[in-house]
Amino acid sequence: ALRLLTVPERTRYREFRPALARLRWIISWEAIVDALSAFPYFIDLVDGRQSFLSFTWLRIFRIFLLFKTSRYSNAVSTAYRVLFVNREILIVCASLVSFFVLLTSTLLYVFADTELRHVNGFGSVPSSMYMAVLMLTGQGGPDGDLSTEMRCVV
């Protein structure tokens, strides 16, 4: 609403009368992006009920805010160039991280006894990946009494 009120002050719309400037802005791409990203909030606000058929799925339209990055295009192009130039390094790093997460989660699953699997929720190798990520980032370790093999993994 504030943008709609201040549109006649913008350089692009100064040549028009205020009402016409606002009308031209309403049908512009920028206004459509704003509307698509804001409507889900207002629909939930007006609806008010917490039903199974909520409109939270409409919040995906907030992704349209990414289309408003034209004023930051120099920064975005610089970031893209940096990622492009360093793509090999980034691919190797992502591959190493994936390998170590898979290796650590496999070792956790193999060396954990039944009680330790139950306490920490290691039902399978993919379920032990969460603990592997926690361990590799230094955020935590498995709960319970650890065997000698498990201590070597940790």
XYZ file of N, CA and C in Angstrom:
462
model
N 0.830 -1.186 0.000
C 0.000 0.000 0.000
C 0.876 1.252 0.000
N 1.980 1.212 0.739
C 2.872 2.368 0.797
C 3.519 2.626 -0.558
N 3.870 1.582 -1.258
C 4.439 1.767 -2.595
C 3.423 2.385 -3.533
N 2.181 1.971 -3.410
C 1.136 2.519 -4.264
C 0.947 4.009 -4.011
N 1.077 4.425 -2.760
C 0.929 5.839 -2.439
C 2.092 6.684 -2.944
N 3.274 6.121 -2.982
C 4.453 6.892 -3.354
C 4.842 6.760 -4.827
N 4.092 6.026 -5.606
C 4.421 5.835 -7.021
C 4.511 7.153 -7.790
N 3.620 8.132 -7.595
C 3.742 9.377 -8.377
C 5.051 10.137 -8.135
N 5.756 9.831 -7.077
C 7.021 10.494 -6.789
C 8.196 9.878 -7.531
N 8.032 8.708 -8.076
C 9.114 8.059 -8.808
C 9.356 8.773 -10.135
N 10.602 8.789 -10.536
C 10.990 9.487 -11.763
C 10.248 8.943 -12.973
N 10.064 7.679 -13.010
C 9.427 7.030 -14.155
C 7.963 7.442 -14.326
N 7.280 7.779 -13.219
C 5.847 8.070 -13.269
C 5.523 9.538 -13.003
N 6.502 10.403 -12.927
C 6.239 11.818 -12.610
C 5.459 12.538 -13.701
N 5.578 12.122 -14.929
C 4.912 12.819 -16.025
C 3.408 12.571 -16.055
N 2.930 11.588 -15.301
C 1.499 11.262 -15.277
C 0.822 11.888 -14.061
N -0.495 12.039 -14.173
C -1.276 12.460 -13.007
C -1.185 11.363 -11.959
N -1.348 11.679 -10.663
C -1.191 10.655 -9.617
C -2.060 9.420 -9.814
N -3.309 9.601 -10.180
C -4.189 8.447 -10.352
C -3.721 7.570 -11.514
N -3.325 8.198 -12.623
C -2.854 7.440 -13.772
C -1.511 6.770 -13.480
N -0.667 7.452 -12.731
C 0.622 6.861 -12.355
C 0.403 5.611 -11.511
N -0.518 5.691 -10.568
C -0.805 4.519 -9.732
C -1.396 3.380 -10.562
N -2.287 3.723 -11.488
C -2.890 2.707 -12.343
C -1.844 2.046 -13.231
N -0.932 2.809 -13.780
C 0.133 2.223 -14.611
C 1.048 1.348 -13.775
N 1.293 1.752 -12.535
C 2.148 0.930 -11.678
C 1.448 -0.377 -11.320
N 0.146 -0.327 -11.095
C -0.603 -1.528 -10.721
C -0.504 -2.604 -11.800
N -0.456 -2.200 -13.055
C -0.372 -3.192 -14.126
C 1.076 -3.462 -14.553
N 2.039 -2.961 -13.800
C 3.447 -3.214 -14.126
C 3.892 -4.558 -13.557
N 5.007 -5.048 -14.059
C 5.575 -6.323 -13.619
C 5.935 -6.270 -12.135
N 6.489 -5.159 -11.685
C 6.885 -5.011 -10.286
C 5.688 -5.160 -9.346
N 4.561 -4.563 -9.698
C 3.370 -4.655 -8.860
C 2.794 -6.067 -8.853
N 2.854 -6.731 -9.989
C 2.342 -8.103 -10.066
C 3.185 -9.020 -9.187
N 4.499 -8.841 -9.209
C 5.380 -9.638 -8.370
C 5.092 -9.365 -6.894
N 4.907 -8.094 -6.542
C 4.562 -7.751 -5.157
C 3.246 -8.398 -4.737
N 2.265 -8.359 -5.622
C 0.958 -8.917 -5.285
C 1.035 -10.432 -5.109
N 1.706 -11.121 -6.022
C 1.810 -12.579 -5.916
C 2.567 -13.016 -4.671
N 3.514 -12.215 -4.234
C 4.267 -12.599 -3.050
C 3.554 -12.217 -1.755
N 2.639 -11.259 -1.798
C 1.959 -10.807 -0.577
C 0.572 -11.425 -0.392
N -0.095 -11.826 -1.459
C -1.457 -12.348 -1.346
C -1.607 -13.539 -0.398
N -0.705 -14.498 -0.374
C -0.892 -15.617 0.549
C -1.001 -15.186 2.010
N -0.246 -14.181 2.399
C -0.329 -13.692 3.782
C -1.710 -13.142 4.065
N -2.239 -12.339 3.159
C -3.543 -11.722 3.386
C -4.677 -12.735 3.299
N -4.538 -13.740 2.466
C -5.550 -14.789 2.397
C -5.612 -15.537 3.728
N -4.455 -15.883 4.287
C -4.422 -16.539 5.596
C -4.957 -15.624 6.689
N -4.668 -14.342 6.587
C -5.127 -13.384 7.592
C -6.645 -13.237 7.559
N -7.226 -13.147 6.382
C -8.667 -12.997 6.229
C -9.385 -14.296 6.567
N -8.804 -15.422 6.148
C -9.428 -16.725 6.394
C -9.568 -16.971 7.892
N -8.492 -16.767 8.637
C -8.534 -16.839 10.085
C -8.673 -18.215 10.691
N -9.216 -19.159 10.003
C -9.400 -20.490 10.579
C -8.175 -21.342 10.288
N -7.883 -22.202 11.199
C -6.747 -23.106 11.039
C -7.284 -24.445 10.563
N -7.706 -24.491 9.338
C -8.293 -25.717 8.795
C -7.243 -26.538 8.070
N -7.641 -27.730 7.719
C -6.755 -28.608 6.970
C -6.439 -28.018 5.599
N -7.410 -27.339 5.024
C -7.222 -26.735 3.709
C -6.728 -25.297 3.865
N -5.554 -25.153 4.423
C -5.006 -23.814 4.586
C -4.339 -23.365 3.288
N -4.027 -22.106 3.246
C -3.445 -21.533 2.043
C -1.936 -21.358 2.169
N -1.312 -22.113 3.058
C 0.128 -21.967 3.231
C 0.905 -22.397 2.000
N 0.324 -23.267 1.198
C 0.996 -23.689 -0.025
C 1.149 -22.533 -0.993
N 0.327 -21.495 -0.848
C 0.435 -20.335 -1.725
C 1.688 -19.512 -1.444
N 2.317 -19.760 -0.306
C 3.518 -18.998 0.027
C 4.670 -19.281 -0.918
N 4.522 -20.303 -1.722
C 5.541 -20.595 -2.731
C 5.672 -19.425 -3.695
N 4.637 -18.623 -3.810
C 4.698 -17.470 -4.704
C 5.653 -16.396 -4.214
N 6.135 -16.516 -2.978
C 7.134 -15.552 -2.502
C 8.437 -15.675 -3.271
N 8.586 -16.779 -3.983
C 9.778 -16.947 -4.814
C 9.809 -15.875 -5.900
N 8.653 -15.296 -6.211
C 8.612 -14.240 -7.211
C 9.392 -13.008 -6.781
N 9.668 -12.875 -5.489
C 10.469 -11.740 -5.039
C 11.877 -11.785 -5.619
N 12.331 -12.960 -6.012
C 13.646 -13.061 -6.628
C 13.699 -12.340 -7.969
N 12.544 -12.167 -8.602
C 12.523 -11.483 -9.883
C 12.736 -9.981 -9.742
N 12.712 -9.486 -8.508
C 12.886 -8.054 -8.278
C 14.332 -7.692 -7.975
N 15.257 -8.466 -8.418
C 16.660 -8.222 -8.097
C 17.373 -7.409 -9.159
N 16.639 -6.723 -10.000
C 17.290 -5.980 -11.077
C 18.210 -4.890 -10.550
N 17.869 -4.285 -9.430
C 18.750 -3.238 -8.903
C 20.020 -3.822 -8.297
N 20.032 -5.112 -8.043
C 21.224 -5.761 -7.506
C 21.934 -6.591 -8.566
N 21.666 -6.312 -9.823
C 22.186 -7.179 -10.878
C 23.707 -7.192 -10.926
N 24.376 -6.088 -10.590
C 25.839 -6.099 -10.588
C 26.370 -7.055 -9.528
N 25.786 -7.021 -8.351
C 26.230 -7.925 -7.288
C 25.928 -9.372 -7.640
N 24.778 -9.626 -8.230
C 24.414 -10.986 -8.613
C 25.343 -11.497 -9.717
N 25.669 -10.642 -10.681
C 26.569 -11.089 -11.748
C 27.977 -11.329 -11.210
N 28.408 -10.539 -10.229
C 29.713 -10.782 -9.610
C 29.719 -12.113 -8.874
N 28.673 -12.384 -8.119
C 28.583 -13.661 -7.408
C 28.541 -14.829 -8.397
N 27.829 -14.662 -9.499
C 27.781 -15.709 -10.514
C 29.163 -15.957 -11.111
N 29.901 -14.875 -11.402
C 31.255 -15.030 -11.954
C 32.163 -15.770 -10.980
N 32.072 -15.423 -9.690
C 32.906 -16.089 -8.684
C 32.574 -17.578 -8.633
N 31.276 -17.911 -8.634
C 30.877 -19.316 -8.619
C 31.313 -20.031 -9.897
N 31.223 -19.347 -11.026
C 31.610 -19.958 -12.289
C 33.110 -20.222 -12.338
N 33.906 -19.256 -11.899
C 35.364 -19.411 -11.939
C 35.821 -20.508 -10.988
N 35.171 -20.630 -9.844
C 35.574 -21.599 -8.828
C 34.743 -22.877 -8.862
N 34.094 -23.153 -9.967
C 33.175 -24.295 -10.019
C 33.870 -25.625 -9.777
N 35.096 -25.796 -10.293
C 35.787 -27.066 -10.079
C 36.091 -27.289 -8.608
N 36.551 -26.236 -7.943
C 36.860 -26.337 -6.516
C 35.596 -26.644 -5.726
N 34.509 -25.965 -6.062
C 33.251 -26.185 -5.346
C 32.704 -27.587 -5.587
N 32.858 -28.100 -6.786
C 32.398 -29.465 -7.081
C 33.217 -30.483 -6.302
N 34.531 -30.276 -6.228
C 35.385 -31.195 -5.461
C 35.020 -31.139 -3.982
N 34.798 -29.930 -3.454
C 34.423 -29.802 -2.038
C 33.083 -30.480 -1.756
N 32.107 -30.276 -2.631
C 30.803 -30.917 -2.440
C 30.927 -32.434 -2.529
N 31.773 -32.914 -3.413
C 31.988 -34.362 -3.528
C 32.645 -34.923 -2.276
N 33.643 -34.219 -1.752
C 34.300 -34.672 -0.521
C 33.343 -34.682 0.663
N 32.546 -33.637 0.785
C 31.579 -33.585 1.886
C 30.585 -34.732 1.757
N 30.090 -34.969 0.553
C 29.145 -36.078 0.345
C 29.787 -37.420 0.679
N 31.037 -37.606 0.269
C 31.742 -38.853 0.558
C 31.907 -39.048 2.060
N 32.345 -38.008 2.771
C 32.559 -38.151 4.209
C 31.252 -38.352 4.975
N 30.185 -37.721 4.545
C 28.890 -37.945 5.201
C 28.447 -39.387 4.978
N 28.578 -39.882 3.761
C 28.188 -41.261 3.475
C 29.064 -42.254 4.227
N 30.366 -42.015 4.240
C 31.285 -42.905 4.953
C 30.989 -42.923 6.452
N 30.845 -41.738 7.047
C 30.591 -41.668 8.485
C 29.253 -42.282 8.851
N 28.216 -42.026 8.061
C 26.902 -42.606 8.372
C 26.923 -44.127 8.215
N 27.659 -44.636 7.238
C 27.774 -46.091 7.069
C 28.508 -46.717 8.244
N 29.617 -46.087 8.657
C 30.360 -46.606 9.815
C 29.524 -46.543 11.092
N 28.767 -45.472 11.262
C 27.887 -45.377 12.431
C 26.874 -46.514 12.435
N 26.284 -46.780 11.286
C 25.272 -47.824 11.214
C 25.878 -49.213 11.433
N 27.038 -49.453 10.854
C 27.655 -50.777 10.946
C 28.142 -51.066 12.365
N 28.796 -50.111 13.008
C 29.406 -50.364 14.307
C 28.490 -50.110 15.501
N 27.317 -49.552 15.279
C 26.398 -49.307 16.392
C 25.669 -50.600 16.743
N 25.578 -50.882 18.044
C 24.811 -52.058 18.453
C 23.317 -51.718 18.431
N 22.479 -52.691 18.686
C 21.032 -52.530 18.568
C 20.503 -51.458 19.507
N 20.997 -51.434 20.739
C 20.517 -50.440 21.707
C 20.891 -49.026 21.272
N 22.120 -48.858 20.803
C 22.584 -47.545 20.354
C 21.820 -47.085 19.113
N 21.497 -48.023 18.224
C 20.681 -47.685 17.059
C 19.295 -47.215 17.476
N 18.735 -47.881 18.466
C 17.406 -47.518 18.929
C 17.413 -46.149 19.614
N 18.405 -45.899 20.464
C 18.480 -44.629 21.195
C 18.667 -43.450 20.244
N 19.506 -43.625 19.230
C 19.828 -42.529 18.319
C 19.035 -42.542 17.018
N 18.213 -43.539 16.821
C 17.372 -43.598 15.626
C 18.110 -43.987 14.363
N 19.097 -44.887 14.477
C 19.825 -45.365 13.312
C 19.101 -46.565 12.732
N 17.980 -46.388 12.084
C 17.271 -47.500 11.495
C 17.891 -47.949 10.189
N 18.587 -47.057 9.529
C 19.227 -47.363 8.253
C 20.379 -46.384 8.046
N 21.115 -46.598 6.969
C 22.232 -45.690 6.668
C 21.720 -44.266 6.401
N 20.663 -44.092 5.609
C 20.179 -42.719 5.411
C 19.713 -42.043 6.699
N 19.134 -42.818 7.630
C 18.698 -42.193 8.882
C 19.869 -41.834 9.780
N 21.018 -42.479 9.592
C 22.184 -42.130 10.391
C 22.963 -40.966 9.789
N 22.560 -40.491 8.614
C 23.247 -39.356 7.990
C 23.082 -38.074 8.805
N 21.945 -37.911 9.458
C 21.754 -36.720 10.291
C 22.804 -36.672 11.394
N 23.025 -37.796 12.063
C 24.044 -37.843 13.115
C 25.431 -37.634 12.522
N 25.670 -38.149 11.323
C 26.969 -37.954 10.676
C 27.215 -36.477 10.383
N 26.197 -35.779 9.929
C 26.343 -34.345 9.673
C 26.605 -33.604 10.981
N 25.894 -33.963 12.047
C 26.144 -33.337 13.346
C 27.571 -33.579 13.820
N 28.047 -34.799 13.627
C 29.407 -35.124 14.066
C 30.451 -34.395 13.226
N 30.268 -34.369 11.913
C 31.259 -33.739 11.043
C 31.306 -32.224 11.222
N 30.214 -31.615 11.654
C 30.207 -30.174 11.886
C 30.541 -29.819 13.320
N 30.750 -30.836 14.161
C 31.128 -30.571 15.546
C 29.973 -30.167 16.433
N 28.752 -30.485 16.059
C 27.579 -30.087 16.822
C 27.130 -31.120 17.839
N 27.608 -32.339 17.735
C 27.182 -33.355 18.687
C 27.676 -34.725 18.293
N 27.264 -35.699 19.100
C 27.639 -37.085 18.862
C 26.523 -37.995 19.314
N 26.669 -39.281 19.114
C 25.613 -40.220 19.504
C 25.465 -40.311 21.017
N 24.238 -40.566 21.454
C 23.942 -40.741 22.875
C 24.109 -42.203 23.257
N 24.355 -42.443 24.531
C 24.447 -43.810 25.030
C 25.881 -44.267 25.199
N 26.043 -45.521 25.684
C 27.364 -46.110 25.867
C 27.912 -46.553 24.520
N 29.113 -46.104 24.205
C 29.715 -46.402 22.910
C 30.706 -47.548 23.030
N 30.690 -48.422 22.042
C 31.666 -49.519 21.991
C 33.006 -48.970 21.520
N 34.034 -49.786 21.549
C 35.366 -49.351 21.136
C 35.385 -48.963 19.665
N 34.725 -49.758 18.825
C 34.686 -49.447 17.392
C 33.951 -48.126 17.154
N 32.873 -47.932 17.918
C 32.098 -46.717 17.763
C 32.895 -45.495 18.211
N 33.695 -45.635 19.237
C 34.537 -44.525 19.698
C 35.557 -44.152 18.623
N 36.038 -45.135 17.865
C 36.976 -44.846 16.778
C 36.287 -44.042 15.670
N 35.027 -44.349 15.412
C 34.286 -43.610 14.400
C 34.046 -42.182 14.867
N 33.652 -42.063 16.136
C 33.342 -40.736 16.678
C 34.631 -39.968 16.834
